[in-house]
C-alpha positions as semicolon CSV with decimal commas, in nm:
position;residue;x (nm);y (nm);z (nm)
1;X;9,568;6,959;15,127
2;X;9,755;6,644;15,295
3;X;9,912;6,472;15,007
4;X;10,009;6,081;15,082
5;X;10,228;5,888;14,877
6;X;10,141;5,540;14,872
7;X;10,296;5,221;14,758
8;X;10,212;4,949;15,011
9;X;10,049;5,116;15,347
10;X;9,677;5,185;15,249
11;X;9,582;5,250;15,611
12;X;9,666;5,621;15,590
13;X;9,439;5,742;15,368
14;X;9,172;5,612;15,640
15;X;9,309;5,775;15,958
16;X;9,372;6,060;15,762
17;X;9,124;6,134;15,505
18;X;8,804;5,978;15,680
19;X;8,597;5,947;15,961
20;X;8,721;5,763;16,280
21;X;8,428;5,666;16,450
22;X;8,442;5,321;16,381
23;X;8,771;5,280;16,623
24;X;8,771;5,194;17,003
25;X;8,605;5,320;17,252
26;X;8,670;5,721;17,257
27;X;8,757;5,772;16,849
28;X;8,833;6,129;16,738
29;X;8,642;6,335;16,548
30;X;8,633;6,321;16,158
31;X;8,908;6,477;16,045
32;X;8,772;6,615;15,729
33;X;9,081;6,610;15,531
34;X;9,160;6,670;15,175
35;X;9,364;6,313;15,085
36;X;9,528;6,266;14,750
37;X;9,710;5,931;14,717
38;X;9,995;5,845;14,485
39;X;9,993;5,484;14,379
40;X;10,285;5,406;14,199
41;X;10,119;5,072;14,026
42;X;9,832;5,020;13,830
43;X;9,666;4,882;14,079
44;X;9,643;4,936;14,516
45;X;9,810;4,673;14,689
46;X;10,049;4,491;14,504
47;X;10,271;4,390;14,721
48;X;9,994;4,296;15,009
49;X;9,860;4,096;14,775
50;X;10,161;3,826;14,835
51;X;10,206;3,885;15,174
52;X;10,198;3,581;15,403
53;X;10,265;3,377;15,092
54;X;9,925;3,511;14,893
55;X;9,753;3,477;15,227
56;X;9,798;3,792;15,432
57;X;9,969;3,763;15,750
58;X;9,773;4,023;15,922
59;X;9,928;4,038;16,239
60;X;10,037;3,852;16,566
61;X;9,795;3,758;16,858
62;X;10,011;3,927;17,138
63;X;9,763;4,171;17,293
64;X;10,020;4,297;17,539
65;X;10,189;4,589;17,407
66;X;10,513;4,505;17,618
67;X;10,512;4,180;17,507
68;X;10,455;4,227;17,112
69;X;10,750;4,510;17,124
70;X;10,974;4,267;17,272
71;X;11,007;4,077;16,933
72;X;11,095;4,468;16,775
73;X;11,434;4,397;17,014
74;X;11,618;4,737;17,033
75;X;11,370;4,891;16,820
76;X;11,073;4,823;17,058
77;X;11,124;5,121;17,316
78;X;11,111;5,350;17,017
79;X;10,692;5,213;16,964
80;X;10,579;5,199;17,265
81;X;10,354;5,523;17,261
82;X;10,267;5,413;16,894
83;X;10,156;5,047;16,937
84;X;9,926;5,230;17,253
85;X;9,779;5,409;17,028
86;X;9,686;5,129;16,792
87;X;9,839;4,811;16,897
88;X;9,704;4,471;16,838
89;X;9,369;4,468;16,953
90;X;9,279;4,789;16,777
91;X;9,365;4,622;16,459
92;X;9,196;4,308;16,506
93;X;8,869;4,498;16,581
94;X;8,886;4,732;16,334
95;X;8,871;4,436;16,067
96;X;8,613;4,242;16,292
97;X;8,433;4,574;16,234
98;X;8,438;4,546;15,870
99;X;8,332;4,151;15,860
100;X;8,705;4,006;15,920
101;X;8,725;3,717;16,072
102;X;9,075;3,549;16,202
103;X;9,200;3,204;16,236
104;X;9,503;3,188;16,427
105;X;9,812;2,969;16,358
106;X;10,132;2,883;16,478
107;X;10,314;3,119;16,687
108;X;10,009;3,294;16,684
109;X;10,020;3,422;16,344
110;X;9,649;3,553;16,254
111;X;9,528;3,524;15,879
112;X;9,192;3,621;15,724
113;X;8,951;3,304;15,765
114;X;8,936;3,320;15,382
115;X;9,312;3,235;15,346
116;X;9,363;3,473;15,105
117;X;9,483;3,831;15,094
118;X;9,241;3,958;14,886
119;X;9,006;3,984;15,116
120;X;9,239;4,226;15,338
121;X;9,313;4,426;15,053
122;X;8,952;4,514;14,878
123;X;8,870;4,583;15,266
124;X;9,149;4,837;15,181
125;X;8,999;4,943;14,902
126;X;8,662;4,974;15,015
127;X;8,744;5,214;15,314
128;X;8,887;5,478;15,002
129;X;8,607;5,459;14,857
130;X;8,365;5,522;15,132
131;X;8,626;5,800;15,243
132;X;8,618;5,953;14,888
133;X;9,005;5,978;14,865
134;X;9,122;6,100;14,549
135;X;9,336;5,831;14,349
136;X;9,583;5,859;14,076
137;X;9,725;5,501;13,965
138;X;10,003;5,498;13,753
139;X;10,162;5,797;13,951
140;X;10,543;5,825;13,939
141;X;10,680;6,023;14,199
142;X;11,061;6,148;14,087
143;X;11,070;6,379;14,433
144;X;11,002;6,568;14,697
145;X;11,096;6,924;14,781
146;X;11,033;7,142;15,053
147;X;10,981;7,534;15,080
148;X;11,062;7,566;15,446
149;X;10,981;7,928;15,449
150;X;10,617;7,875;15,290
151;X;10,617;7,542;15,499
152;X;10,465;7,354;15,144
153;X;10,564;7,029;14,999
154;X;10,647;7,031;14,623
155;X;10,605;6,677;14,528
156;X;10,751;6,634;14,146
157;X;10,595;6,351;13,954
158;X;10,636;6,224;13,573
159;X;10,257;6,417;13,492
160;X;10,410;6,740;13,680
161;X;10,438;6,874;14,003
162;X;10,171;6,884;14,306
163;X;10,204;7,090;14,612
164;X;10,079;7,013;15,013
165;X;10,120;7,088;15,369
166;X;10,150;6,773;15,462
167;X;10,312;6,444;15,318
168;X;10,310;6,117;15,456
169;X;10,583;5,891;15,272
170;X;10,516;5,522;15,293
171;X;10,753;5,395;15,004
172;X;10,836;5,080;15,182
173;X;11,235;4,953;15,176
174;X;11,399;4,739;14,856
175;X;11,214;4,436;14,922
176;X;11,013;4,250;14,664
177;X;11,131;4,565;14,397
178;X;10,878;4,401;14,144
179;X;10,561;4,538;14,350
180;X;10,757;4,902;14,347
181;X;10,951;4,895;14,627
182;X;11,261;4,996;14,450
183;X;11,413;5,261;14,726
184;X;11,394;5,590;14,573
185;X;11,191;5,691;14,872
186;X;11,527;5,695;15,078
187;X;11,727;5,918;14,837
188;X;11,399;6,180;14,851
189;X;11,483;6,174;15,233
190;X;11,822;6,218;15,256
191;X;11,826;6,507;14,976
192;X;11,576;6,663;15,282
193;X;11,814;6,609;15,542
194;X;11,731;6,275;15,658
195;X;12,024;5,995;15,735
196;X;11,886;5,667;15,579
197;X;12,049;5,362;15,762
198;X;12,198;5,148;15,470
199;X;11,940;4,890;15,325
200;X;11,972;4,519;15,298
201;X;11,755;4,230;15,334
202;X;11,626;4,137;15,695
203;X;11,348;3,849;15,562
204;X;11,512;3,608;15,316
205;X;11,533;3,270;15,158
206;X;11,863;3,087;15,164
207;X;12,049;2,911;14,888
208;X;12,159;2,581;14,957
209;X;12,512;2,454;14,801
210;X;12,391;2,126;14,727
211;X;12,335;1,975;14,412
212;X;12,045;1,666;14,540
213;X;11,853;2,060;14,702
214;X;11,650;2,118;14,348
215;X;11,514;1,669;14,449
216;X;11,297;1,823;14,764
217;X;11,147;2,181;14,609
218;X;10,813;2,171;14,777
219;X;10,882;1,949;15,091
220;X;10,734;2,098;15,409
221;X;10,946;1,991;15,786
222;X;10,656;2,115;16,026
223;X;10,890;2,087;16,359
224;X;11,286;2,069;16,332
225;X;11,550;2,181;16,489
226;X;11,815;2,413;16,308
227;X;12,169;2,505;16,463
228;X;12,365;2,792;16,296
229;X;12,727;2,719;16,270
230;X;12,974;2,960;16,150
231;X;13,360;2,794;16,045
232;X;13,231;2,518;16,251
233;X;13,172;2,702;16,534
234;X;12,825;2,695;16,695
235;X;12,611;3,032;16,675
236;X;12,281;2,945;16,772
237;X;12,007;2,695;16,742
238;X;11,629;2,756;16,674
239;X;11,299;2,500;16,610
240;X;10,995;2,604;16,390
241;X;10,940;2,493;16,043
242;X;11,129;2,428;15,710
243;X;11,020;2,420;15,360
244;X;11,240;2,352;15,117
245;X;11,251;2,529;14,736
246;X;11,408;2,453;14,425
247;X;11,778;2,629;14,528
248;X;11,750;2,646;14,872
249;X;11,536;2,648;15,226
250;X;11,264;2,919;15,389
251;X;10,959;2,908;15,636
252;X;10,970;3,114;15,954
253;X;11,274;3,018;16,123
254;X;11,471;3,026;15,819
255;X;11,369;3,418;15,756
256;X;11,411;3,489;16,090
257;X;11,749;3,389;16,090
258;X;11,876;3,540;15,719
259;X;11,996;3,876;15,859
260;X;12,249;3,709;16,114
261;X;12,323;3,434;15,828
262;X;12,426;3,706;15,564
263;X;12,622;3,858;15,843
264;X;12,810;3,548;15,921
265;X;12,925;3,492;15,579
266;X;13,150;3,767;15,534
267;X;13,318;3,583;15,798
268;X;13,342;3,270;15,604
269;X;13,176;2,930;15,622
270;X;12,765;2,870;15,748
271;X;12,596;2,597;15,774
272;X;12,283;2,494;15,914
273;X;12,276;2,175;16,110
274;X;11,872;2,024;16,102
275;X;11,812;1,750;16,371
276;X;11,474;1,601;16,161
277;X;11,319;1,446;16,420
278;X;11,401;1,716;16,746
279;X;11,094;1,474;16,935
280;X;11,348;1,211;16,993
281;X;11,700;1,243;17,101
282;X;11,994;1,033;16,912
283;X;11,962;0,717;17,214
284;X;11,603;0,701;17,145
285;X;11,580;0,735;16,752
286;X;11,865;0,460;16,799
287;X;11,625;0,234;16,971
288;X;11,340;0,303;16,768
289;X;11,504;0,248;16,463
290;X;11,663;-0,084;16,538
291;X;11,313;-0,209;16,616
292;X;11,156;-0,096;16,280
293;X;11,487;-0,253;16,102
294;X;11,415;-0,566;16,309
295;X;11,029;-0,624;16,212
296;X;11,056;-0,461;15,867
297;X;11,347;-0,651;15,771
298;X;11,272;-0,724;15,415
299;X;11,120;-0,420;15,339
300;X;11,320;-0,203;15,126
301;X;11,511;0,117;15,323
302;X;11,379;0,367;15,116
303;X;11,026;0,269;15,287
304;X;11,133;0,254;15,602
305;X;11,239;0,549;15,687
306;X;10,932;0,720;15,529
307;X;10,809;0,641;15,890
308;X;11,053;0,946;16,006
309;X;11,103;1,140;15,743
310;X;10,928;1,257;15,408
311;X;11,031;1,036;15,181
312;X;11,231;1,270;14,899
313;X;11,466;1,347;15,222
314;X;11,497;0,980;15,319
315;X;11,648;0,937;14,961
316;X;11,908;1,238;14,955
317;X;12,027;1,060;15,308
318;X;12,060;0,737;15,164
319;X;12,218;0,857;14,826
320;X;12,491;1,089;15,121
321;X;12,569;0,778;15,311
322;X;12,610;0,552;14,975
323;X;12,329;0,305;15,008
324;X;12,088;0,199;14,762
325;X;11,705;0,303;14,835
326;X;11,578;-0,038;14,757
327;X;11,813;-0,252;14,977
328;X;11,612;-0,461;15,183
329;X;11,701;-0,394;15,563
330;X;11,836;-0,660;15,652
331;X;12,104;-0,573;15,421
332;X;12,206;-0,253;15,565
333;X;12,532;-0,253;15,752
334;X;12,574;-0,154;16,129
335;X;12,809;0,135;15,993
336;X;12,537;0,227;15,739
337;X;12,279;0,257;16,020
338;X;12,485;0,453;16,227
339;X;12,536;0,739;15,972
340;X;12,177;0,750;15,858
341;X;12,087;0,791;16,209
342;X;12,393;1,081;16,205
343;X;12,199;1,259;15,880
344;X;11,855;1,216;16,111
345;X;11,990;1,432;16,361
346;X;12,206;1,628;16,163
347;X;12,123;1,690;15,839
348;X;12,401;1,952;15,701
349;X;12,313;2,251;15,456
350;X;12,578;2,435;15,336
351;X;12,452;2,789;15,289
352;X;12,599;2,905;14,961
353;X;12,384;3,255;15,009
354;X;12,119;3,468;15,060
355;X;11,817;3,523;14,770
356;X;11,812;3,837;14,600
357;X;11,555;4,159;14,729
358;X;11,326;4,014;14,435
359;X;11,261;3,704;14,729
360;X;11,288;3,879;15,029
361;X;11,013;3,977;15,246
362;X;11,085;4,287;15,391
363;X;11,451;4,468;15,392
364;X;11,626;4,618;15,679
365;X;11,753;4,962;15,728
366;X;11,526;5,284;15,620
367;X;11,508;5,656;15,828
368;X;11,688;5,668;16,146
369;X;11,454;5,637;16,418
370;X;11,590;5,910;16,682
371;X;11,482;6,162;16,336
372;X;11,098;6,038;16,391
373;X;10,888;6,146;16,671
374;X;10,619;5,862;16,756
375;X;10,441;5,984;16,959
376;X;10,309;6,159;16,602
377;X;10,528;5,959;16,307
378;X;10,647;6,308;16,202
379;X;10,998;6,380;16,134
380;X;11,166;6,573;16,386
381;X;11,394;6,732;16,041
382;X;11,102;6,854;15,878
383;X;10,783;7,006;15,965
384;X;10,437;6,815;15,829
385;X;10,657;6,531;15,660
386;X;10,521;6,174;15,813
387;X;10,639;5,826;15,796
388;X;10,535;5,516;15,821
389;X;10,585;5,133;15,775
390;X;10,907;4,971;15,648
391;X;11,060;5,312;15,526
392;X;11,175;5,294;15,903
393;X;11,459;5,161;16,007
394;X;11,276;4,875;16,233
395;X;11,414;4,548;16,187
396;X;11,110;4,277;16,295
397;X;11,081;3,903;16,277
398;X;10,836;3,732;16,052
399;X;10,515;3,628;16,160
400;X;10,279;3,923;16,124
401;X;10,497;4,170;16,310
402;X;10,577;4,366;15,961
403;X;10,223;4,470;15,857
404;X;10,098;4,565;16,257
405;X;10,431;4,778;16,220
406;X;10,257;4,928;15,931
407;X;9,917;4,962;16,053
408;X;10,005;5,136;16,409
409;X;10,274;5,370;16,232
410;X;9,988;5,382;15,934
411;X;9,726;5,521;16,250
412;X;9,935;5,727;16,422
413;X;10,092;5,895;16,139
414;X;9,675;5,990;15,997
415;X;9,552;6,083;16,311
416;X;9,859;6,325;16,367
417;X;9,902;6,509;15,996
């Protein structure tokens, strides 16, 4: 009996419970296993069901193995035999297989064509059922215990206690804790004998230490750049996009960069420097704007400089640089022009902190990954105990790179028990 606990990662069930046959050229046999699945919520999904902002980032387009690992950094040369196993491609098709369709977006960040992640997760859902894998909703699990001389799992839940040969934990880190990833999975593993790299957040939103920040909740930056600096010192600089929220900033770059931010404030002072309009550099933006000053002369600022910026952010940098939004043009001082133009190119955020787990999207830290073989996903502590997804201790950037994690651990890990 392979026993799986599930909270996020419905993949398993498939590769391990069902038939194969729908996979890539040469798919194995059907395995023919007995699957029981542990769902901690009252319903399969949860947390996919937000992923990609209710959308479902599914994965990246990077059909290259080498190439998609390289955004894994130092974690990459641990996956490589994984992602061969099921990389990109495989995933992609195995949706296409099962009417999915992609559209592909920046970075190349593939979504369902639906824009929505329900349609991802009742293609979940539907695979268990045409598998016939036993459910049980509602299923607390309190531990796990192993009988290494029997070489059986004892896996202690609220309704009593189940025993298997095989377990395959996919509890997910301390991310989003609302959807059930609350972490217990890692003190089950380390009462086994696992070492559990300490958790924090590797995907999260920043706060902003600004009171005007709450004035542009919902305004979208499609292309800026944003430098790091830490006690005034430059770190680094990225482009991509920004959205802002009612306390603070996210989008892509933003999450990408909330791991080295949190690190850089137990140092002391961050700040992010935003150059809004990264198309022009400061001579140029100088130029144009004198020209717009010149022919819109008695239109009021506040109007004018909706022509380079969304308008909520053109007020903030006029209320920073102490001029009134509806002064006509010709009324703004040389001095006054020269800091907006400043703001423009450098528009400072003082990062006051980092959102709480509740806001991140997925958490760092999770099983040490010289314990896992991966060639199989099983621990190399414990006979017939699996892992997969972000119970691993694989920090990854956003833009799909999360969930593929989780589907080629998901495959690798079925196809092995």
């Amino acid at each position: 009996c392979l026993l799986i606990i599930f909270c996020f990662f419905l993949w398993l069930v498939f590769w391990g419970g069902g038939p194969l046959c729908w996979w890539g050229p040469r798919p194995p046999p059907p395995r023919g296993r007995s699957v029981l699945l542990l769902e901690k919520n009252n319903e399969l999904g949860k947390k996919l069901s937000i992923t990609g902002g209710g959308r479902c980032n599914v994965t990246n387009n990077k059909l290259v193995v080498r190439e998609m690992l390289s955004m894994y950094k130092d974690s990459g040369k641990y996956l490589f035999s994984t992602f061969m196993q099921f990389g990109v491609k495989e995933t992609i098709d195995w949706f296409k297989e099962r009417n999915v369709d992609f559209i592909e977006e920046n970075e190349g960040r593939l979504f369902p064509s639906t824009q929505k992640a329900e349609t991802i997760r009742q293609t979940l859902i539907n695979e268990l059922e045409k598998t016939k894998v036993e459910l049980k909703l509602c299923s607390i699990v309190s531990g796990i215990n192993y009988n290494k001389k029997k070489e059986i799992f004892n896996i202690e839940t609220l309704a009593g206690s189940i025993n298997a040969r095989s377990c395959v934990v996919t509890t997910g880190g301390t991310s989003r804790p609302e959807t059930g990833s609350s972490g217990e999975g890692f003190e089950w593993l380390q009462k086994l004998g696992h070492t559990v790299v300490t958790n924090n957040m590797a995907l999260v939103p920043l706060m902003i230490n600004a009171k005007w920040i709450s004035s542009l909740a919902g305004v979208s930056l499609p292309e800026v750049k944003i430098t790091l600096f830490s006690n005034s010192k430059k770190d680094s600089a990225h482009k991509g996009k920004l959205l802002f929220t009612h306390v603070g900033v996210t989008g892509p770059t933003v999450l990408n960069l909330s791991k080295k931010v949190g690190e850089l404030l137990e140092d002391g002072k961050v700040e992010l420097k935003v150059d809004l309009v990264p198309d022009l550099d400061a001579g140029e933006l100088k130029q144009k704007l004198t020209k717009v000053f010149s022919e819109s002369s008695n239109k009021k600022i506040k109007n004018v400089l909706s022509e380079f910026v969304p308008t909520a952010v053109g007020k903030v940098i006029l209320s920073l640089v102490g001029v009134d939004e509806e002064t006509p043009c010709h009324s703004v001082t040389k001095e006054s022009r020269k800091q907006i133009l400043t703001s423009m190119k450098s528009f400072v955020l003082p990062v006051k902190g980092l959102l709480g787990p509740d806001k991140a999207v997925v958490s760092s830290g999770g099983v040490s990954l010289d314990e896992v073989n991966f060639k199989t996903m099983e621990s190399k502590v414990i006979k017939g105990l699996y892992f997969a997804g972000d119970v691993l201790n694989i920090n990854r950037p956003s833009g799909g790179y999360s969930l593929q994690l989780c589907w080629s651990t998901g495959f690798v890990a079925g196809s092995s028990v």
